[in-house]
Short mmCIF file of N, CA and C in Angstrom, two decimals:
data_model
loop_
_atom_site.label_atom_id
_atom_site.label_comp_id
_atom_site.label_asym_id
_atom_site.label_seq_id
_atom_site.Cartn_x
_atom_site.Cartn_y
_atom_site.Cartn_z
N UNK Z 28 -3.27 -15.64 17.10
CA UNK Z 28 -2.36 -16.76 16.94
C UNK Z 28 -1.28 -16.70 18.01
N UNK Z 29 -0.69 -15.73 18.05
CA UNK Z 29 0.69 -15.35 19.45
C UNK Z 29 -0.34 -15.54 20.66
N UNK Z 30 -1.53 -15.58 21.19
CA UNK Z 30 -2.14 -15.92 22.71
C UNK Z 30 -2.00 -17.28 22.37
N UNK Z 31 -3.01 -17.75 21.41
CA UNK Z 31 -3.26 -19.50 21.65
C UNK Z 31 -1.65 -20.07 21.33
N UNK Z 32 -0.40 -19.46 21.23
CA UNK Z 32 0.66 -20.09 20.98
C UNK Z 32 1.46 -20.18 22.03
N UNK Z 33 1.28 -18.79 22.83
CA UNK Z 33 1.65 -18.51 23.63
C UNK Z 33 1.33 -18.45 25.15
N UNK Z 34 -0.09 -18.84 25.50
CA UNK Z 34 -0.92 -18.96 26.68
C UNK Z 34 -0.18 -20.13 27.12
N UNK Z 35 0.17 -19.77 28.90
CA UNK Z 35 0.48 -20.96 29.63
C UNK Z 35 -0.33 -21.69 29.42
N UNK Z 36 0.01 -23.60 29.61
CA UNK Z 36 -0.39 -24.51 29.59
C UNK Z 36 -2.26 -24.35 30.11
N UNK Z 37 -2.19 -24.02 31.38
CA UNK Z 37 -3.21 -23.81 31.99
C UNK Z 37 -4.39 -23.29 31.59
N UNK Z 38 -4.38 -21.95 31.00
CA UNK Z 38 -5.22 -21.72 30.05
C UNK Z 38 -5.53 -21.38 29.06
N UNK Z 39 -4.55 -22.90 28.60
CA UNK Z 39 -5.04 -23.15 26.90
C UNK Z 39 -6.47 -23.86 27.55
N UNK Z 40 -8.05 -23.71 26.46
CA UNK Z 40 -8.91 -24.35 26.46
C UNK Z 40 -9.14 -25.52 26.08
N UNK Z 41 -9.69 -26.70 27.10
CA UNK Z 41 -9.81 -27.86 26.61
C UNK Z 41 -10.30 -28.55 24.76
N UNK Z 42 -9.11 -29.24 24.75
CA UNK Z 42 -9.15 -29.79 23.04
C UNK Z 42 -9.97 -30.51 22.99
N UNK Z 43 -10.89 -30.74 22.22
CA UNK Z 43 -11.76 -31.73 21.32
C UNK Z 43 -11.39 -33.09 21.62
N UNK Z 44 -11.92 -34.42 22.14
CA UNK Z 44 -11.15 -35.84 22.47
C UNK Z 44 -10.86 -36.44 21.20
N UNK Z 45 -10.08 -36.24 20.55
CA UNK Z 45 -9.92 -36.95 19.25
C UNK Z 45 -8.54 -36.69 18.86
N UNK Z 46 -8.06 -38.17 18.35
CA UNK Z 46 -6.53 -38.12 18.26
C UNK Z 46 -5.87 -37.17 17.06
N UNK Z 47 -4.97 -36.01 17.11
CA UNK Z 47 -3.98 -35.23 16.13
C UNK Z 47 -4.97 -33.82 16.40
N UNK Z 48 -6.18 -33.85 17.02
CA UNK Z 48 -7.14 -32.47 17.15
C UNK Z 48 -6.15 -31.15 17.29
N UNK Z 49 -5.06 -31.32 18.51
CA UNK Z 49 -3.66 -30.56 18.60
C UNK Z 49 -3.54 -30.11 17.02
N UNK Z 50 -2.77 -31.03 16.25
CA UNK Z 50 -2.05 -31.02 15.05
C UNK Z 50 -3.54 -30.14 14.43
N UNK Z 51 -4.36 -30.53 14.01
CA UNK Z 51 -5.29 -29.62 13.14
C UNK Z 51 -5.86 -28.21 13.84
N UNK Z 52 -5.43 -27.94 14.53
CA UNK Z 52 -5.46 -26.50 15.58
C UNK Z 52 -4.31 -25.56 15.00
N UNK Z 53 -3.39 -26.05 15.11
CA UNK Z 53 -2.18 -26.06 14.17
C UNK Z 53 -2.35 -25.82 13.28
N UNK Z 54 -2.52 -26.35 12.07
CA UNK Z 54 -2.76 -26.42 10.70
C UNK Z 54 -3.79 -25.41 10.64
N UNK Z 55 -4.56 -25.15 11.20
CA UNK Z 55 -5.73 -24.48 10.54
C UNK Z 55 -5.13 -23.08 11.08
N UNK Z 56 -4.35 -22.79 12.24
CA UNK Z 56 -3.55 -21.41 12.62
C UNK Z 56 -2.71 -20.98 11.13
N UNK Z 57 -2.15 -21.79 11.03
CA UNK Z 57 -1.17 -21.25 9.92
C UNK Z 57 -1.54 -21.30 8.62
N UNK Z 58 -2.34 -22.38 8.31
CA UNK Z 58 -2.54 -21.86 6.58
C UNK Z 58 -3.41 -20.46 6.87
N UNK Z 59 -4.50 -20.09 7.52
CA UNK Z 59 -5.24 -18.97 7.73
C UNK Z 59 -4.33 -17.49 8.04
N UNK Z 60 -3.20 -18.07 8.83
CA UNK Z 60 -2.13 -17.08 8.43
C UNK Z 60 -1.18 -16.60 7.58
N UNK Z 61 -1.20 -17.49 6.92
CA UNK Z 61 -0.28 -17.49 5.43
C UNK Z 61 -1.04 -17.02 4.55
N UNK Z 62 -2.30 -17.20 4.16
CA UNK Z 62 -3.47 -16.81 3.17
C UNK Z 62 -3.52 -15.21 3.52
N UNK Z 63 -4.12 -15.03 4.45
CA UNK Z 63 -4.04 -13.94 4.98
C UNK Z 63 -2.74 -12.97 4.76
N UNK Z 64 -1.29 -13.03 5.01
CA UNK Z 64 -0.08 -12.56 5.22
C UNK Z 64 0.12 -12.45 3.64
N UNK Z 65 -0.43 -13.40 2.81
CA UNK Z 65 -0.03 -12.66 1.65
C UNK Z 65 -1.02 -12.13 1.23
N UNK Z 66 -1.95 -12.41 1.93
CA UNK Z 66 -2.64 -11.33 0.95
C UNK Z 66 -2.36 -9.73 1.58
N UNK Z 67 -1.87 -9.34 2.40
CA UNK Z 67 -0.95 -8.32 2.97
C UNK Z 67 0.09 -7.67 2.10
N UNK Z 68 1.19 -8.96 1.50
CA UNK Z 68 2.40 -8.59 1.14
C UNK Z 68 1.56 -8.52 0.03
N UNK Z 69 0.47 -9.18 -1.00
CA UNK Z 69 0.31 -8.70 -2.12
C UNK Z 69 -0.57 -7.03 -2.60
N UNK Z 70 -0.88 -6.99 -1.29
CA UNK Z 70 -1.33 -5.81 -1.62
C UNK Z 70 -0.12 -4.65 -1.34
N UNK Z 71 0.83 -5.07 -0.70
CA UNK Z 71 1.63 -3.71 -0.97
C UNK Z 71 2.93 -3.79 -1.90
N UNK Z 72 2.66 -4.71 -2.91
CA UNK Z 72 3.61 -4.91 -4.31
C UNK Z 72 2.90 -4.17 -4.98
N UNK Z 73 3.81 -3.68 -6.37
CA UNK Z 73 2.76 -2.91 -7.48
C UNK Z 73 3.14 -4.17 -8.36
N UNK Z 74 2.28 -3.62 -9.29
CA UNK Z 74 1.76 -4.53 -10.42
C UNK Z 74 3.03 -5.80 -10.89
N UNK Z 75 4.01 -4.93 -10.74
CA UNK Z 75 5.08 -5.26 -11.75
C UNK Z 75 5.86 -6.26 -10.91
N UNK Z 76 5.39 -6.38 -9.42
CA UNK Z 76 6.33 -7.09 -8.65
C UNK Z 76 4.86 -8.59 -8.48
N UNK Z 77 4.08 -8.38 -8.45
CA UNK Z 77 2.60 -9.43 -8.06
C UNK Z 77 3.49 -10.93 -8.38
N UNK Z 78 4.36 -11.16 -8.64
CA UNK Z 78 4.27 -12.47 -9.76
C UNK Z 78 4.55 -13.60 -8.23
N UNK Z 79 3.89 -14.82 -8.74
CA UNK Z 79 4.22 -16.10 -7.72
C UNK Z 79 5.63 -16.18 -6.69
N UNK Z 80 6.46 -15.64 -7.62
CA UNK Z 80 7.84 -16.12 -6.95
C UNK Z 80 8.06 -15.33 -6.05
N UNK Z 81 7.31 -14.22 -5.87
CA UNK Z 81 7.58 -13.01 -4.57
C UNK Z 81 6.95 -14.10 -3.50
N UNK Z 82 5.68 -14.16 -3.47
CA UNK Z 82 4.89 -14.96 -2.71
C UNK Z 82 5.58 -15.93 -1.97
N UNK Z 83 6.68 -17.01 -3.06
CA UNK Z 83 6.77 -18.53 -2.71
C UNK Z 83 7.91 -18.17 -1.79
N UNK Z 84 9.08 -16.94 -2.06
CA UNK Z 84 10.08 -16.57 -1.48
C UNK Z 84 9.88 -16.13 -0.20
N UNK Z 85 8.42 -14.98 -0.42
CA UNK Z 85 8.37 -14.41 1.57
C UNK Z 85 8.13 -15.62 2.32
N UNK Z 86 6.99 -16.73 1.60
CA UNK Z 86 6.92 -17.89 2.72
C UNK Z 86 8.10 -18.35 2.89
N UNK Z 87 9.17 -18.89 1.86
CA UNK Z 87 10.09 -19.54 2.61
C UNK Z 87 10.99 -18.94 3.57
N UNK Z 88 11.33 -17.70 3.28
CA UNK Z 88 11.36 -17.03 4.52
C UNK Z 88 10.95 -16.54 5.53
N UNK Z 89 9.95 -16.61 5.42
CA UNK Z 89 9.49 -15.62 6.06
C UNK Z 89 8.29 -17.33 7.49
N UNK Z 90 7.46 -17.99 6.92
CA UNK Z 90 6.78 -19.00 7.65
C UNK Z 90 7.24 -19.88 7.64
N UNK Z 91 8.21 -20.77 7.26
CA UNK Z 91 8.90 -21.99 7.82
C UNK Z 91 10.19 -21.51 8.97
N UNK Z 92 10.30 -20.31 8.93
CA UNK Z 92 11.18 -19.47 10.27
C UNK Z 92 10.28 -19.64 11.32
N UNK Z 93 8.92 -18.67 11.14
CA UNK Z 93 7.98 -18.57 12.38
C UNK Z 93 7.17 -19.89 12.59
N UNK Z 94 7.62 -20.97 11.48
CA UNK Z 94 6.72 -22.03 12.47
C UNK Z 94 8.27 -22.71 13.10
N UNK Z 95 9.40 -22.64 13.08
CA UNK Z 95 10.05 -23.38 13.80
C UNK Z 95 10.38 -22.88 14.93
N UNK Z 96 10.11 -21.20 15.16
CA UNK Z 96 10.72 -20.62 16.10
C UNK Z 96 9.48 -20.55 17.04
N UNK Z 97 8.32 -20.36 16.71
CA UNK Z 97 7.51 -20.45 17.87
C UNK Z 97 7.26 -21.50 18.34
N UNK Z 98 7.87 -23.03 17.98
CA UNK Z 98 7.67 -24.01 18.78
C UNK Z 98 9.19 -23.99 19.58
N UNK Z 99 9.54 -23.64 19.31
CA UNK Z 99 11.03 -23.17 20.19
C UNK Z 99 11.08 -22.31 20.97
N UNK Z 100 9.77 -21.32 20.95
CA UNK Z 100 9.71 -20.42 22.03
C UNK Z 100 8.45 -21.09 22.92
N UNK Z 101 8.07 -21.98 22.75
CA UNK Z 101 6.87 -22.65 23.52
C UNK Z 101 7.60 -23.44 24.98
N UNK Z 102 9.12 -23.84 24.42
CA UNK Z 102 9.64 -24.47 25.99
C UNK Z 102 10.03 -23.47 27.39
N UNK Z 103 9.87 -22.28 26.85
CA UNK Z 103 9.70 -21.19 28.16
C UNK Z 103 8.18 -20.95 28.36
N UNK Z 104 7.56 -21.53 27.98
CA UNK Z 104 6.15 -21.36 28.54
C UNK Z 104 5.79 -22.35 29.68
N UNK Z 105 5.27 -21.88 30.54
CA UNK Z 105 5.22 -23.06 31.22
C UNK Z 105 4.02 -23.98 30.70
N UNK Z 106 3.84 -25.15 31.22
CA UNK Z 106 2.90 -25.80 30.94
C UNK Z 106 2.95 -26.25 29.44
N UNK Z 107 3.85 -25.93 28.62
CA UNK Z 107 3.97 -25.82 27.11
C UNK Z 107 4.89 -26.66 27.13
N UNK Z 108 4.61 -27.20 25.46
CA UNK Z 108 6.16 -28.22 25.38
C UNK Z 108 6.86 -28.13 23.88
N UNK Z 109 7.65 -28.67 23.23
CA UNK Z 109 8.44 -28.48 22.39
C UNK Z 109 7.70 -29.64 21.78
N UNK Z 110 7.70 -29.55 19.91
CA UNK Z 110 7.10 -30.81 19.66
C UNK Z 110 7.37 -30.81 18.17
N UNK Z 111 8.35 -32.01 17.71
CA UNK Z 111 8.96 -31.90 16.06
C UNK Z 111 7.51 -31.88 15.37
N UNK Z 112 6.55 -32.55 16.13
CA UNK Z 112 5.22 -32.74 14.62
C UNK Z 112 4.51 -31.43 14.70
N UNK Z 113 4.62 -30.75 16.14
CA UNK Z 113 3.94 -29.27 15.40
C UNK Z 113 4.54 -28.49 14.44
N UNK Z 114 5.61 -28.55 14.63
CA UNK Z 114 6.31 -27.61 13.35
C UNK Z 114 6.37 -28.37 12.19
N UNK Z 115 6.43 -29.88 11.49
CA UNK Z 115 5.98 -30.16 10.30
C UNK Z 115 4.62 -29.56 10.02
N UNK Z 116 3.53 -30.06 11.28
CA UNK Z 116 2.28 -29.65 10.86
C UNK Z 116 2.09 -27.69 10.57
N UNK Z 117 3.03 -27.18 11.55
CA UNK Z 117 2.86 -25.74 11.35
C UNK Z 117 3.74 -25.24 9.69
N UNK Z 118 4.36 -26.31 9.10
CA UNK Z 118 5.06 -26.09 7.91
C UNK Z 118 4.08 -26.23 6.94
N UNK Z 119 3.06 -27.16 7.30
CA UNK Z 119 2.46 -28.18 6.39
C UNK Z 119 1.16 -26.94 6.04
N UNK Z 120 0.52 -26.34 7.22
CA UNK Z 120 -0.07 -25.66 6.93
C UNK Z 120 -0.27 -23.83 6.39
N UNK Z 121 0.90 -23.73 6.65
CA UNK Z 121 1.51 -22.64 5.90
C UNK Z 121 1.72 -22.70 4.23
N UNK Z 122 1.93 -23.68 4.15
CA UNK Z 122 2.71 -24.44 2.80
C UNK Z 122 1.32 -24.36 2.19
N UNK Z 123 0.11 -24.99 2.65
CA UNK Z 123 -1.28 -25.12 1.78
C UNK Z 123 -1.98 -23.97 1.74
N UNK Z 124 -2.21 -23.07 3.07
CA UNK Z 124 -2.90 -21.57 3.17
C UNK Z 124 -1.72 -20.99 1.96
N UNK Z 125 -0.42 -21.17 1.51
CA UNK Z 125 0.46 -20.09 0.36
C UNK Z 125 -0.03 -20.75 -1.49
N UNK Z 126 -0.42 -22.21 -0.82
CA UNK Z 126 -0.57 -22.68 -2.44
C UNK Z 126 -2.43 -22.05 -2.76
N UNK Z 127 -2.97 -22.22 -1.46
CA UNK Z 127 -4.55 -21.63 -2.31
C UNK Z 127 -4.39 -20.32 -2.38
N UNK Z 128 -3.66 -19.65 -1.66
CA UNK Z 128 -3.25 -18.48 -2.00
C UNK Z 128 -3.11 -17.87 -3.57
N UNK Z 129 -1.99 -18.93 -3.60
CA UNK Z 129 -1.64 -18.16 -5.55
C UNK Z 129 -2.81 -19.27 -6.34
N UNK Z 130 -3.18 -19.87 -6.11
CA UNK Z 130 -4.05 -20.88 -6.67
C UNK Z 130 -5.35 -19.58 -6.83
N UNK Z 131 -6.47 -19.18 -5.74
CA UNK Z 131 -6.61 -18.03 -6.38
C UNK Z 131 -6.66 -16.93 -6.97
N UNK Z 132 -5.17 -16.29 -6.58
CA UNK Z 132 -4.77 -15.40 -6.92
C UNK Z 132 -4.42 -15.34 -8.86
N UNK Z 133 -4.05 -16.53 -9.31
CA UNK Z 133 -4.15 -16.85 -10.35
C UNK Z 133 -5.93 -17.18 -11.46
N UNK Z 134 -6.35 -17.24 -10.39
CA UNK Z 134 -7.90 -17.31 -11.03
C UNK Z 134 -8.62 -15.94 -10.79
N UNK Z 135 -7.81 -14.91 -10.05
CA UNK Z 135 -8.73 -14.01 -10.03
C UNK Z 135 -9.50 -13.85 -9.39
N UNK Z 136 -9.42 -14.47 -8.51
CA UNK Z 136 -10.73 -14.23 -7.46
C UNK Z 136 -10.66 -13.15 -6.38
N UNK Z 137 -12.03 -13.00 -6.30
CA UNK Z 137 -12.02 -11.68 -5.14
C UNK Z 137 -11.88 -11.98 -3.84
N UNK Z 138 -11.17 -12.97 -3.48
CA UNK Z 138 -10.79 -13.35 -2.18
C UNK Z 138 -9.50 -12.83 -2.22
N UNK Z 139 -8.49 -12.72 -3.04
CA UNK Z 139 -7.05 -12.11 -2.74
C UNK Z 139 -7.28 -10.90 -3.07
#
């Protein structure tokens, strides 16, 4: 995620011709990182700490920070640009990779 965020303009690899393709590149970086990241932080809680609200708290701290700041660190890249809809979309998809998150995590599944 830090190369494709962070690779000069130049060689980022050509996008897909289809309009918002950007934005769902995006989206699919961060919910896959959020799913993932807790399932990190949930494995190093014990039992007694597991509950939703740990979860809903590290995201809000923890991924609506790193999606605003790495589009803020994208205007020292060259070839890179600053852009308000990636960071909704980088909010947006953080926000859905944390809800299927506890969504299975509440069913039990052997994916968390």
């Amino acid at each position: 995620m830090v190369y494709a965020l962070f690779s000069p303009g130049s060689e980022v690899p050509e996008l897909p011709k289809f309009y918002g393709s950007d934005k769902l590149i995006h989206f699919g970086m961060f919910s896959g990182m959020a799913f993932l990241w807790n399932r990190v932080i949930r494995q190093r809680l014990d039992e007694r700490e597991k509950k939703n609200s740990k979860i809903f708290t590290n995201y809000l701290v923890f991924w609506i920070f790193i999606a605003i700041f790495t589009e803020y660190l994208q205007i020292m890249v060259p070839g890179r640009s600053f852009d308000y809809l990636d960071i909704v979309t980088n909010i947006m998809g953080g926000t859905i990779g944390t809800i299927i998150f506890v969504y299975l995590n509440k069913k039990g599944s052997i994916l968390v």
